[in-house]
Amino acid sequence: MCEYTNQNDLKHSMQAIDLTGPAPIQEPQRQYFFIQKARQHVMEKSEELGRPLYFHCVTFGCQMNARDSEKLCGILRQIGFLESDGEDADFVIYNTCTVRDNANQKVYGRLGYLNTMKRKNPHMKIALCGCMMQEPSVIEKIRKSYRFVDLIFGTHNIFKLAELLTAVYESDEMIIDLWTDTDQIVEDLPVQRKYPFKSGVNIMFGCNNFCSYCIVPYVRGRERSRTPEEITDEIRRLVEDGVVEVMLLGQNVNSYGKTLKQPIHFAELLKRVEEVEGLRRIRFMTPHPKDFSDELIEVMRFSKKICRHLHLPLQSGSSRILQQMNRKYDKEQYLALVGRIRNAMPDIALTTDIIVGFPGETEEDFQETLDVVERVGYDNAFTFIYSKRTGTPAAAMEQVPEEVAHERFDRLLALVQKNARSAAEKWQGQVAEVLVEGVSDHGDGTLTGRMSNNLLVHFQGPKTLIGTLVPVALVDSKGFYFIGEWRGVV
Ligand code: SAH
Ligand code: SF4
Ligand code: F3S
């Protein structure tokens, strides 16, 4: 499944490269040069070993990281690697997340295993990139205790992978290339999509909100938006390439476009994306409740393509805690917003993110969270135990004991699951349009598809339906998914 959104242009640009001269200064031409250069190294190694070289990419964290990994994989393919699903590959790259400490611990745990693999396979190269690498304390630790790592880079320079890999092949030292921030957005590099029929599309990078618990603004840098033309051009190319559903990605999509030379609102961007012919579904994440405009609600309401699902992070139901979190809305404002959204779109599915055990959270504060969860009746929620992130304001506040946070977490989860079950049951008996995503992991040959409201449906049908939108009767609710019956192609 190797898709290049810009294959023809790329081939043309690659052919014209003279490797005997110096590397061009301009991007992306500079990277085309290094893709060719790294390709030579891979070919040499491959001849020496008498077999192709393989890469393996492991992604931690959110959809932004998933999209970044598609870019990394696209470059690696272009360099001449084949993809492997095992960590015994010749080049292993971990695209890391640091939003909560358990994400970091997972990476350290797996690095130990990679070390054993590298001992057996000394020409193996190991790279680490992504959010965790933007933290100086992490780099120190890897330098000291994980000396077998060959390459470290961060979130701002993933487009440079070919250049960095060339440096790895030409040196015996650990290569570390970290940028604290950038306003550069490099386009037109290869991308290898995970799904042929749906794709994430970055509309902006970074975050300016500085919620007091969150490390993302420190590791992803300041907010910068792509222009609407760049975004719609990319979507047009994706559609030509078979994509029917896009997910517009940003840490706070509601502040999209504010920093552009010609500022534009997110609602206006959505209208332009809607006009792309052949595109069937539009999703986006994440909207911040503080900036959610009535215009956006109206655009969603009259749209034929925007899915009937909204992920609207609550974080806490207590106005006091929300203020400490620097979220810039209170409980009443959040509930009023939900009311406006539901008035305009009664059938919309609402999901959320909630943190329990934020510093200073009392039982009364937690009851406020349960109250909002009960009143909104979310279709689903991601619930997290607060994790202390060094350098954020909340790290210096008085922490809630671990056992208290765990006990609250369990109570919250039980309520969330109860609500999710009853929200799903409401759909029972209806026929829904489903985008068929693949063969289900139930192992019984059934297919899996996703409804506009993001619920999964498993049903019997031929594999040729994968990537298409089909009607499916929702026969049996299983709480978080449905067993359905395919009702023929529309
Ligand atoms: N930009 C998005 C969220 C990105 S991080 C937004 O503002 O909604 C995804 C989720 O991780 C957050 O919504 C939050 O619930 C959770 N999270 C972030 N930092 C955390 C921390 N320190 N501890 C626990 N959960 C955290
Ligand atoms: Fe983190 Fe807040 Fe930015 Fe979301 S909006 S990424 S929670 S700082
Ligand atoms: Fe994690 Fe970075 Fe996303 S910290 S949640 S991968 S932006």
Coordinates of C-alpha atoms and ligand atoms in Angstrom, one line a residue:
M1 CA 0.0 0.0 0.0
C2 CA 2.5 2.5 -1.1
E3 CA 0.8 5.7 -2.2
Y4 CA 2.5 8.9 -3.2
T5 CA 0.1 11.8 -3.2
N6 CA 2.4 13.5 -5.7
Q7 CA 4.1 10.7 -7.5
N8 CA 4.5 12.1 -10.9
D9 CA 5.9 15.4 -9.8
L10 CA 8.3 13.6 -7.5
K11 CA 9.6 11.3 -10.1
H12 CA 10.3 14.2 -12.4
S13 CA 12.1 16.1 -9.6
M14 CA 14.2 13.1 -8.7
Q15 CA 15.4 12.4 -12.2
A16 CA 17.0 15.8 -12.5
I17 CA 19.3 15.5 -9.5
D18 CA 23.1 15.7 -9.9
L19 CA 24.7 14.0 -6.9
T20 CA 28.2 15.1 -7.8
G21 CA 27.5 18.7 -6.9
P22 CA 26.7 20.2 -3.5
A23 CA 23.3 19.7 -1.9
P24 CA 20.8 22.4 -2.9
I25 CA 19.9 24.9 -0.2
Q26 CA 16.2 25.2 -1.1
E27 CA 13.6 22.7 0.3
P28 CA 12.2 20.4 -0.8
Q29 CA 14.9 20.1 -3.6
R30 CA 17.5 19.6 -0.8
Q31 CA 15.6 16.5 0.4
Y32 CA 15.2 15.1 -3.1
F33 CA 19.0 15.2 -3.3
F34 CA 19.4 13.4 0.0
I35 CA 16.8 10.8 -0.9
Q36 CA 18.9 9.9 -3.9
K37 CA 22.1 9.9 -1.8
A38 CA 20.6 7.7 1.0
R39 CA 19.3 5.4 -1.8
Q40 CA 22.8 4.8 -2.9
H41 CA 23.8 3.8 0.6
V42 CA 20.9 1.4 0.9
M43 CA 21.7 -0.1 -2.5
E44 CA 25.3 -0.7 -1.5
K45 CA 24.3 -2.3 1.8
S46 CA 21.7 -4.4 0.0
E47 CA 24.3 -5.7 -2.5
E48 CA 26.6 -6.5 0.3
L49 CA 24.0 -8.5 2.2
G50 CA 22.5 -10.0 -1.0
R51 CA 18.9 -9.1 0.0
P52 CA 16.6 -6.0 0.2
L53 CA 16.8 -3.8 3.3
Y54 CA 13.8 -3.5 5.5
F55 CA 12.5 -0.7 7.8
H56 CA 10.0 -0.9 10.7
C57 CA 8.2 2.2 12.0
V58 CA 6.4 2.2 15.4
T59 CA 4.1 5.1 16.2
F60 CA 3.1 6.2 19.7
G61 CA 0.6 8.9 20.5
C62 CA -2.0 10.9 18.6
Q63 CA -3.2 11.3 15.0
M64 CA -0.6 13.9 14.3
N65 CA 2.1 11.4 15.0
A66 CA 0.3 8.9 12.9
R67 CA 0.3 11.3 10.0
D68 CA 4.0 12.2 10.6
S69 CA 4.8 8.4 10.5
E70 CA 3.1 8.2 7.1
K71 CA 5.5 10.9 5.9
L72 CA 8.5 9.1 7.4
C73 CA 7.4 5.8 5.8
G74 CA 7.0 7.5 2.4
I75 CA 10.5 8.8 2.5
L76 CA 11.9 5.5 3.6
R77 CA 10.2 3.7 0.7
Q78 CA 11.6 6.3 -1.7
I79 CA 15.1 5.6 -0.3
G80 CA 14.7 2.0 -1.3
F81 CA 13.7 0.2 2.0
L82 CA 10.9 -2.3 2.0
E83 CA 8.5 -2.3 5.0
S84 CA 8.7 -5.0 7.6
D85 CA 6.3 -5.6 10.5
G86 CA 9.0 -6.9 12.8
E87 CA 11.6 -5.1 15.0
D88 CA 14.4 -7.2 13.4
A89 CA 14.4 -4.8 10.5
D90 CA 17.6 -3.1 9.2
F91 CA 16.2 0.4 10.1
V92 CA 13.9 0.7 13.1
I93 CA 12.3 4.1 13.9
Y94 CA 10.2 4.9 17.0
N95 CA 8.0 8.0 16.5
T96 CA 7.4 8.8 20.2
C97 CA 4.8 10.6 22.4
T98 CA 5.3 12.3 25.7
V99 CA 1.8 13.5 26.7
R100 CA 1.7 11.1 29.7
D101 CA 4.6 9.4 31.4
N102 CA 3.4 5.9 30.5
A103 CA 4.1 6.7 26.8
N104 CA 7.7 7.4 27.7
Q105 CA 8.1 4.3 29.8
K106 CA 6.9 2.2 26.9
V107 CA 9.6 3.6 24.7
Y108 CA 12.4 2.9 27.3
G109 CA 11.0 -0.7 27.7
R110 CA 11.1 -1.4 24.0
L111 CA 14.6 0.1 23.6
G112 CA 16.0 -2.6 25.8
Y113 CA 14.6 -5.2 23.4
L114 CA 16.0 -3.3 20.4
N115 CA 19.5 -3.4 21.9
T116 CA 19.4 -7.3 21.9
M117 CA 18.3 -7.2 18.3
K118 CA 21.1 -4.9 17.3
R119 CA 23.7 -7.2 19.0
K120 CA 22.5 -10.0 16.7
N121 CA 22.4 -7.7 13.7
P122 CA 25.2 -5.1 14.0
H123 CA 24.5 -3.2 10.8
M124 CA 21.0 -2.4 12.1
K125 CA 20.2 1.3 12.6
I126 CA 17.9 2.7 15.3
A127 CA 16.2 6.1 15.2
L128 CA 14.1 7.9 17.7
C129 CA 11.9 10.9 16.8
G130 CA 8.8 12.7 17.8
C131 CA 7.5 14.6 20.8
M132 CA 9.6 12.8 23.5
M133 CA 12.8 13.8 21.8
Q134 CA 12.0 17.5 22.2
E135 CA 12.7 17.1 25.9
P136 CA 16.3 17.8 26.9
S137 CA 16.2 15.4 29.9
V138 CA 15.2 12.6 27.6
I139 CA 18.1 13.3 25.2
E140 CA 20.5 13.3 28.2
K141 CA 19.2 9.9 29.3
I142 CA 19.5 8.3 25.8
R143 CA 23.0 9.7 25.4
K144 CA 24.1 8.2 28.6
S145 CA 22.2 4.9 28.9
Y146 CA 21.1 4.0 25.3
R147 CA 24.3 4.6 23.3
F148 CA 23.3 2.1 20.6
V149 CA 20.8 4.6 19.2
D150 CA 22.0 6.0 15.9
L151 CA 19.7 8.9 15.2
I152 CA 17.6 11.3 17.2
F153 CA 15.4 14.1 15.8
G154 CA 12.3 15.9 16.9
T155 CA 9.0 17.1 15.7
H156 CA 10.1 20.1 13.6
N157 CA 12.4 18.4 11.2
I158 CA 10.9 15.1 10.2
F159 CA 11.0 16.2 6.6
K160 CA 14.8 15.9 6.9
L161 CA 14.8 12.2 7.4
A162 CA 16.7 11.4 4.2
E163 CA 19.4 14.0 5.0
L164 CA 19.8 12.6 8.5
L165 CA 19.9 9.0 7.4
T166 CA 22.6 9.9 4.9
A167 CA 24.6 11.4 7.9
V168 CA 24.0 8.1 9.8
Y169 CA 25.4 6.0 7.0
E170 CA 28.4 8.4 6.7
S171 CA 29.3 8.5 10.4
D172 CA 29.8 6.3 13.4
E173 CA 28.6 8.8 15.9
M174 CA 25.0 9.2 17.3
I175 CA 23.4 11.9 15.1
I176 CA 21.2 14.3 17.1
D177 CA 19.3 17.0 15.2
L178 CA 16.8 19.0 17.3
W179 CA 15.1 22.3 16.6
T180 CA 13.3 24.1 19.4
D181 CA 10.8 25.7 17.0
T182 CA 10.3 26.5 13.3
D183 CA 7.9 28.4 11.1
Q184 CA 9.0 26.3 8.2
I185 CA 6.4 23.9 6.6
V186 CA 8.0 21.7 3.9
E187 CA 5.5 20.3 1.4
D188 CA 5.8 17.9 -1.5
L189 CA 7.6 15.0 0.0
P190 CA 6.6 11.4 -0.4
V191 CA 3.8 10.0 1.8
Q192 CA 2.9 6.4 2.4
R193 CA -0.7 6.2 3.5
K194 CA -1.9 3.5 5.9
Y195 CA -5.4 3.4 4.2
P196 CA -5.9 4.0 0.5
F197 CA -9.4 5.4 1.1
K198 CA -9.0 7.7 4.0
S199 CA -6.3 10.1 5.2
G200 CA -5.3 12.6 7.8
V201 CA -4.5 16.1 6.6
N202 CA -2.6 18.5 8.7
I203 CA -4.2 21.9 8.6
M204 CA -2.0 23.4 11.3
F205 CA 1.0 22.5 13.6
G206 CA 1.8 23.3 17.2
C207 CA -0.3 24.8 19.9
N208 CA -0.5 28.2 21.7
N209 CA -2.9 27.3 24.5
F210 CA -0.6 26.2 27.3
C211 CA -3.2 24.2 29.3
S212 CA -1.3 24.0 32.6
Y213 CA -1.0 20.2 32.6
C214 CA 0.0 19.8 28.9
I215 CA 3.4 19.4 27.4
V216 CA 2.3 19.6 23.8
P217 CA 3.0 23.3 23.3
Y218 CA 6.6 22.7 24.5
V219 CA 7.3 19.8 22.2
R220 CA 5.3 20.9 19.1
G221 CA 6.1 24.6 19.2
R222 CA 4.0 27.6 18.3
E223 CA 0.9 27.4 16.2
R224 CA 1.3 27.7 12.4
S225 CA -1.4 27.1 9.8
R226 CA -1.1 25.9 6.2
T227 CA -2.9 28.0 3.7
P228 CA -6.4 27.0 2.6
E229 CA -5.0 26.5 -1.0
E230 CA -2.3 24.1 0.2
I231 CA -4.9 22.1 2.1
T232 CA -7.5 21.9 -0.6
D233 CA -4.8 21.1 -3.2
E234 CA -3.6 18.2 -1.1
I235 CA -7.2 17.0 -0.6
R236 CA -7.9 17.2 -4.3
R237 CA -4.8 15.0 -5.0
L238 CA -5.8 12.6 -2.3
V239 CA -9.3 12.3 -3.8
E240 CA -7.8 11.6 -7.3
D241 CA -5.8 8.9 -5.5
G242 CA -8.9 7.2 -4.1
V243 CA -9.5 8.9 -0.8
V244 CA -13.2 9.4 0.2
E245 CA -12.7 10.6 3.8
V246 CA -10.3 13.1 5.3
M247 CA -9.6 14.0 8.9
L248 CA -8.4 17.6 9.3
L249 CA -5.8 17.6 12.0
G250 CA -4.7 20.3 14.5
Q251 CA -4.3 20.7 18.3
N252 CA -7.0 23.4 18.2
V253 CA -8.6 23.5 14.8
N254 CA -10.8 26.4 16.0
S255 CA -7.9 28.7 16.0
Y256 CA -7.0 27.7 12.4
G257 CA -5.9 30.5 10.1
K258 CA -5.4 33.2 12.7
T259 CA -1.7 33.5 12.0
L260 CA -1.9 33.4 8.1
K261 CA -1.0 36.5 6.1
Q262 CA -4.7 36.4 4.9
P263 CA -6.4 35.2 8.1
I264 CA -9.4 32.9 7.6
H265 CA -11.7 31.0 10.0
F266 CA -11.9 27.3 10.4
A267 CA -15.6 27.4 9.4
E268 CA -14.6 29.0 6.1
L269 CA -11.9 26.4 5.5
L270 CA -14.5 23.6 6.0
K271 CA -16.7 25.2 3.4
R272 CA -13.9 25.1 0.9
V273 CA -13.0 21.5 1.7
E274 CA -16.7 20.6 1.3
E275 CA -16.4 21.9 -2.3
V276 CA -13.8 19.3 -3.3
E277 CA -15.6 17.1 -5.8
G278 CA -15.5 13.3 -5.1
L279 CA -14.7 13.8 -1.4
R280 CA -17.5 12.1 0.6
R281 CA -16.7 12.6 4.3
I282 CA -14.9 15.2 6.4
R283 CA -13.8 14.8 10.0
F284 CA -11.7 17.0 12.2
M285 CA -10.0 17.0 15.5
T286 CA -9.5 18.6 17.9
P287 CA -11.8 21.6 18.4
H288 CA -11.2 23.6 21.7
P289 CA -14.5 24.5 23.3
K290 CA -13.3 28.0 24.1
D291 CA -13.2 29.0 20.4
F292 CA -16.2 27.1 19.1
S293 CA -18.1 29.6 16.9
D294 CA -21.8 29.6 16.0
E295 CA -20.7 29.9 12.4
L296 CA -18.9 26.5 12.8
I297 CA -22.1 25.0 14.1
E298 CA -24.1 26.4 11.1
V299 CA -21.5 25.1 8.6
M300 CA -21.7 21.6 10.2
R301 CA -25.4 21.7 10.3
F302 CA -25.9 22.3 6.6
S303 CA -22.9 20.2 5.4
K304 CA -23.5 17.1 3.4
K305 CA -20.0 15.8 4.1
I306 CA -19.0 16.7 7.7
C307 CA -19.5 13.6 9.8
R308 CA -22.0 13.6 12.6
H309 CA -19.4 13.3 15.3
L310 CA -17.7 15.8 17.4
H311 CA -14.8 15.2 19.8
L312 CA -15.1 18.0 22.3
P313 CA -12.6 17.7 25.1
L314 CA -14.0 18.6 28.5
Q315 CA -10.9 17.8 30.7
S316 CA -12.9 18.6 33.9
G317 CA -16.5 19.5 34.9
S318 CA -15.4 21.7 37.7
S319 CA -15.1 25.4 36.8
R320 CA -12.5 25.9 39.5
I321 CA -10.3 23.1 38.1
L322 CA -10.9 24.3 34.5
Q323 CA -9.5 27.7 35.6
Q324 CA -6.5 26.1 37.1
M325 CA -6.1 24.1 33.9
N326 CA -6.1 27.4 31.9
R327 CA -8.9 26.0 29.7
K328 CA -10.6 29.4 29.4
Y329 CA -14.2 28.1 29.7
D330 CA -16.3 27.0 32.7
K331 CA -18.8 24.2 33.3
E332 CA -21.8 26.4 32.3
Q333 CA -20.2 27.6 29.1
Y334 CA -19.3 24.1 28.1
L335 CA -22.8 22.8 28.8
A336 CA -24.3 25.8 26.9
L337 CA -22.1 25.0 23.9
V338 CA -23.2 21.3 24.0
G339 CA -26.8 22.6 24.1
R340 CA -26.3 24.8 21.0
I341 CA -24.6 21.9 19.1
R342 CA -27.4 19.5 20.0
N343 CA -30.1 22.0 19.1
A344 CA -28.6 22.3 15.6
M345 CA -27.7 18.6 15.2
P346 CA -29.8 16.4 17.5
D347 CA -28.3 13.2 16.1
I348 CA -24.6 14.2 16.6
A349 CA -22.4 11.9 18.5
L350 CA -20.3 13.6 21.1
T351 CA -17.0 12.2 22.5
T352 CA -14.6 13.8 24.9
D353 CA -11.3 13.7 26.8
I354 CA -11.3 13.8 30.7
I355 CA -8.4 14.1 33.1
V356 CA -8.9 12.9 36.7
G357 CA -6.7 13.7 39.6
F358 CA -5.5 17.1 38.3
P359 CA -3.6 18.8 41.2
G360 CA -5.9 20.1 43.9
E361 CA -9.0 18.2 42.5
T362 CA -11.3 17.5 45.4
E363 CA -14.2 15.0 45.6
E364 CA -16.6 18.0 45.0
D365 CA -14.7 18.9 41.8
F366 CA -14.8 15.3 40.7
Q367 CA -18.6 15.2 41.3
E368 CA -18.9 18.2 38.9
T369 CA -17.1 16.1 36.3
L370 CA -19.5 13.2 36.9
D371 CA -22.4 15.6 36.6
V372 CA -21.3 16.9 33.2
V373 CA -20.7 13.3 32.0
E374 CA -24.2 12.4 33.1
R375 CA -25.8 15.5 31.6
V376 CA -24.1 15.3 28.3
G377 CA -24.4 11.5 28.0
Y378 CA -21.3 11.2 25.8
D379 CA -21.2 8.5 23.1
N380 CA -17.7 7.8 24.3
A381 CA -14.9 9.3 26.3
F382 CA -11.1 8.9 26.7
T383 CA -10.3 9.1 30.4
F384 CA -6.8 9.7 31.7
I385 CA -5.2 9.9 35.1
Y386 CA -3.3 13.1 35.4
S387 CA 0.3 12.6 34.6
K388 CA 2.9 15.1 35.9
R389 CA 4.9 16.6 33.1
T390 CA 8.1 18.4 34.0
G391 CA 8.2 22.0 33.1
T392 CA 4.4 22.5 33.0
P393 CA 2.8 24.8 35.6
A394 CA 0.7 22.0 37.0
A395 CA 3.8 20.0 37.9
A396 CA 4.5 22.5 40.7
M397 CA 1.0 22.4 42.1
E398 CA -0.1 20.1 45.0
Q399 CA -0.6 16.6 43.6
V400 CA -3.5 14.3 44.3
P401 CA -2.5 11.0 45.9
E402 CA -2.3 8.2 43.3
E403 CA -4.8 5.9 45.0
V404 CA -7.4 8.7 45.1
A405 CA -7.0 9.4 41.4
H406 CA -7.2 5.7 40.6
E407 CA -10.4 5.2 42.6
R408 CA -12.0 8.3 40.9
F409 CA -10.8 7.0 37.5
D410 CA -12.7 3.7 38.0
R411 CA -15.9 5.5 39.0
L412 CA -15.7 7.7 36.0
L413 CA -15.0 4.9 33.6
A414 CA -18.0 2.9 34.8
L415 CA -20.3 5.9 34.1
V416 CA -18.7 6.6 30.7
Q417 CA -19.2 3.0 29.7
K418 CA -22.8 2.9 30.9
N419 CA -23.6 6.0 28.9
A420 CA -21.7 4.8 25.8
R421 CA -23.8 1.6 25.8
S422 CA -27.1 3.4 26.0
A423 CA -26.0 5.9 23.4
A424 CA -25.1 3.1 21.0
E425 CA -28.4 1.2 21.6
K426 CA -30.4 4.2 20.3
W427 CA -29.1 3.3 16.8
Q428 CA -30.3 -0.3 16.9
G429 CA -32.7 -1.2 14.0
Q430 CA -31.6 1.7 11.8
V431 CA -29.8 1.5 8.5
A432 CA -26.6 3.5 8.5
E433 CA -24.1 4.5 5.8
V434 CA -20.8 2.9 6.6
L435 CA -17.3 3.4 5.2
V436 CA -15.9 -0.1 4.9
E437 CA -12.4 0.0 6.4
G438 CA -11.2 -3.6 6.2
V439 CA -11.5 -7.2 7.4
S440 CA -12.6 -7.2 11.0
D441 CA -10.1 -8.5 13.7
H442 CA -12.8 -10.9 14.9
G443 CA -11.1 -13.4 12.6
D444 CA -14.4 -14.8 11.2
G445 CA -14.1 -13.1 7.8
T446 CA -16.4 -10.3 8.6
L447 CA -15.8 -6.7 7.4
T448 CA -15.5 -3.6 9.6
G449 CA -16.9 -0.2 8.8
R450 CA -17.4 3.1 10.4
M451 CA -20.6 5.1 10.6
S452 CA -20.6 8.9 10.3
N453 CA -20.9 9.1 14.1
N454 CA -17.7 7.1 14.4
L455 CA -19.3 3.8 15.7
L456 CA -17.8 0.6 14.3
V457 CA -20.0 -2.0 12.6
H458 CA -19.0 -5.6 11.8
F459 CA -20.9 -7.4 9.1
Q460 CA -20.6 -10.1 6.4
G461 CA -19.8 -8.9 2.9
P462 CA -17.3 -9.3 0.0
K463 CA -13.8 -7.8 0.4
T464 CA -14.5 -5.7 -2.7
L465 CA -16.6 -3.4 -0.5
I466 CA -13.4 -2.2 1.3
G467 CA -13.0 1.6 0.7
T468 CA -16.6 2.1 -0.3
L469 CA -19.7 3.6 1.5
V470 CA -22.5 1.1 1.9
P471 CA -25.8 0.8 3.8
V472 CA -25.7 -1.5 6.7
A473 CA -28.6 -2.4 9.0
L474 CA -27.6 -2.1 12.7
V475 CA -28.9 -5.4 14.1
D476 CA -27.2 -6.0 17.4
S477 CA -25.6 -3.4 19.7
K478 CA -22.5 -4.8 21.5
G479 CA -22.0 -1.6 23.6
F480 CA -19.1 0.0 21.6
Y481 CA -19.8 -1.5 18.2
F482 CA -22.6 -3.1 16.2
I483 CA -23.2 -6.4 14.4
G484 CA -24.8 -5.4 11.2
E485 CA -26.2 -6.7 7.9
W486 CA -25.1 -5.3 4.6
R487 CA -28.0 -4.0 2.5
G488 CA -26.5 -4.1 -1.0
V489 CA -24.4 -1.4 -2.7
V490 CA -26.1 2.1 -2.9
Ligands
SAH1 N1 -5.3 19.5 21.7 C1 -6.1 18.5 22.3 C2 -5.5 17.5 23.1 C3 -4.2 16.9 22.8 S1 -3.6 15.8 24.1 C4 -7.1 19.3 23.2 O1 -6.9 20.4 23.6 O2 -8.2 18.8 23.4 C5 -4.9 14.6 24.2 C6 -5.4 14.5 25.6 O3 -4.5 14.0 26.5 C7 -5.9 15.8 26.2 O4 -7.2 16.1 25.7 C8 -5.9 15.5 27.7 O5 -7.2 14.9 28.1 C9 -4.8 14.4 27.8 N2 -3.7 14.9 28.5 C10 -2.9 15.9 28.1 N3 -1.9 16.1 29.0 C11 -2.1 15.3 30.0 C12 -1.5 15.0 31.3 N4 -0.5 15.7 31.7 N5 -2.0 14.0 32.1 C13 -3.1 13.3 31.7 N6 -3.7 13.5 30.5 C14 -3.3 14.5 29.7
SF4_2 FE1 -2.4 20.6 25.2 FE2 -4.3 22.4 25.7 FE3 -2.8 22.6 23.4 FE4 -4.6 20.6 23.7 S1 -5.1 22.8 23.6 S2 -2.5 20.4 22.9 S3 -4.5 20.1 25.8 S4 -2.1 22.8 25.5
F3S3 FE1 1.7 12.7 22.1 FE2 2.9 14.5 20.7 FE3 0.5 13.8 20.0 S1 3.0 14.3 22.9 S2 -0.4 13.2 22.0 S3 2.3 12.5 20.0 S4 1.3 15.8 19.9

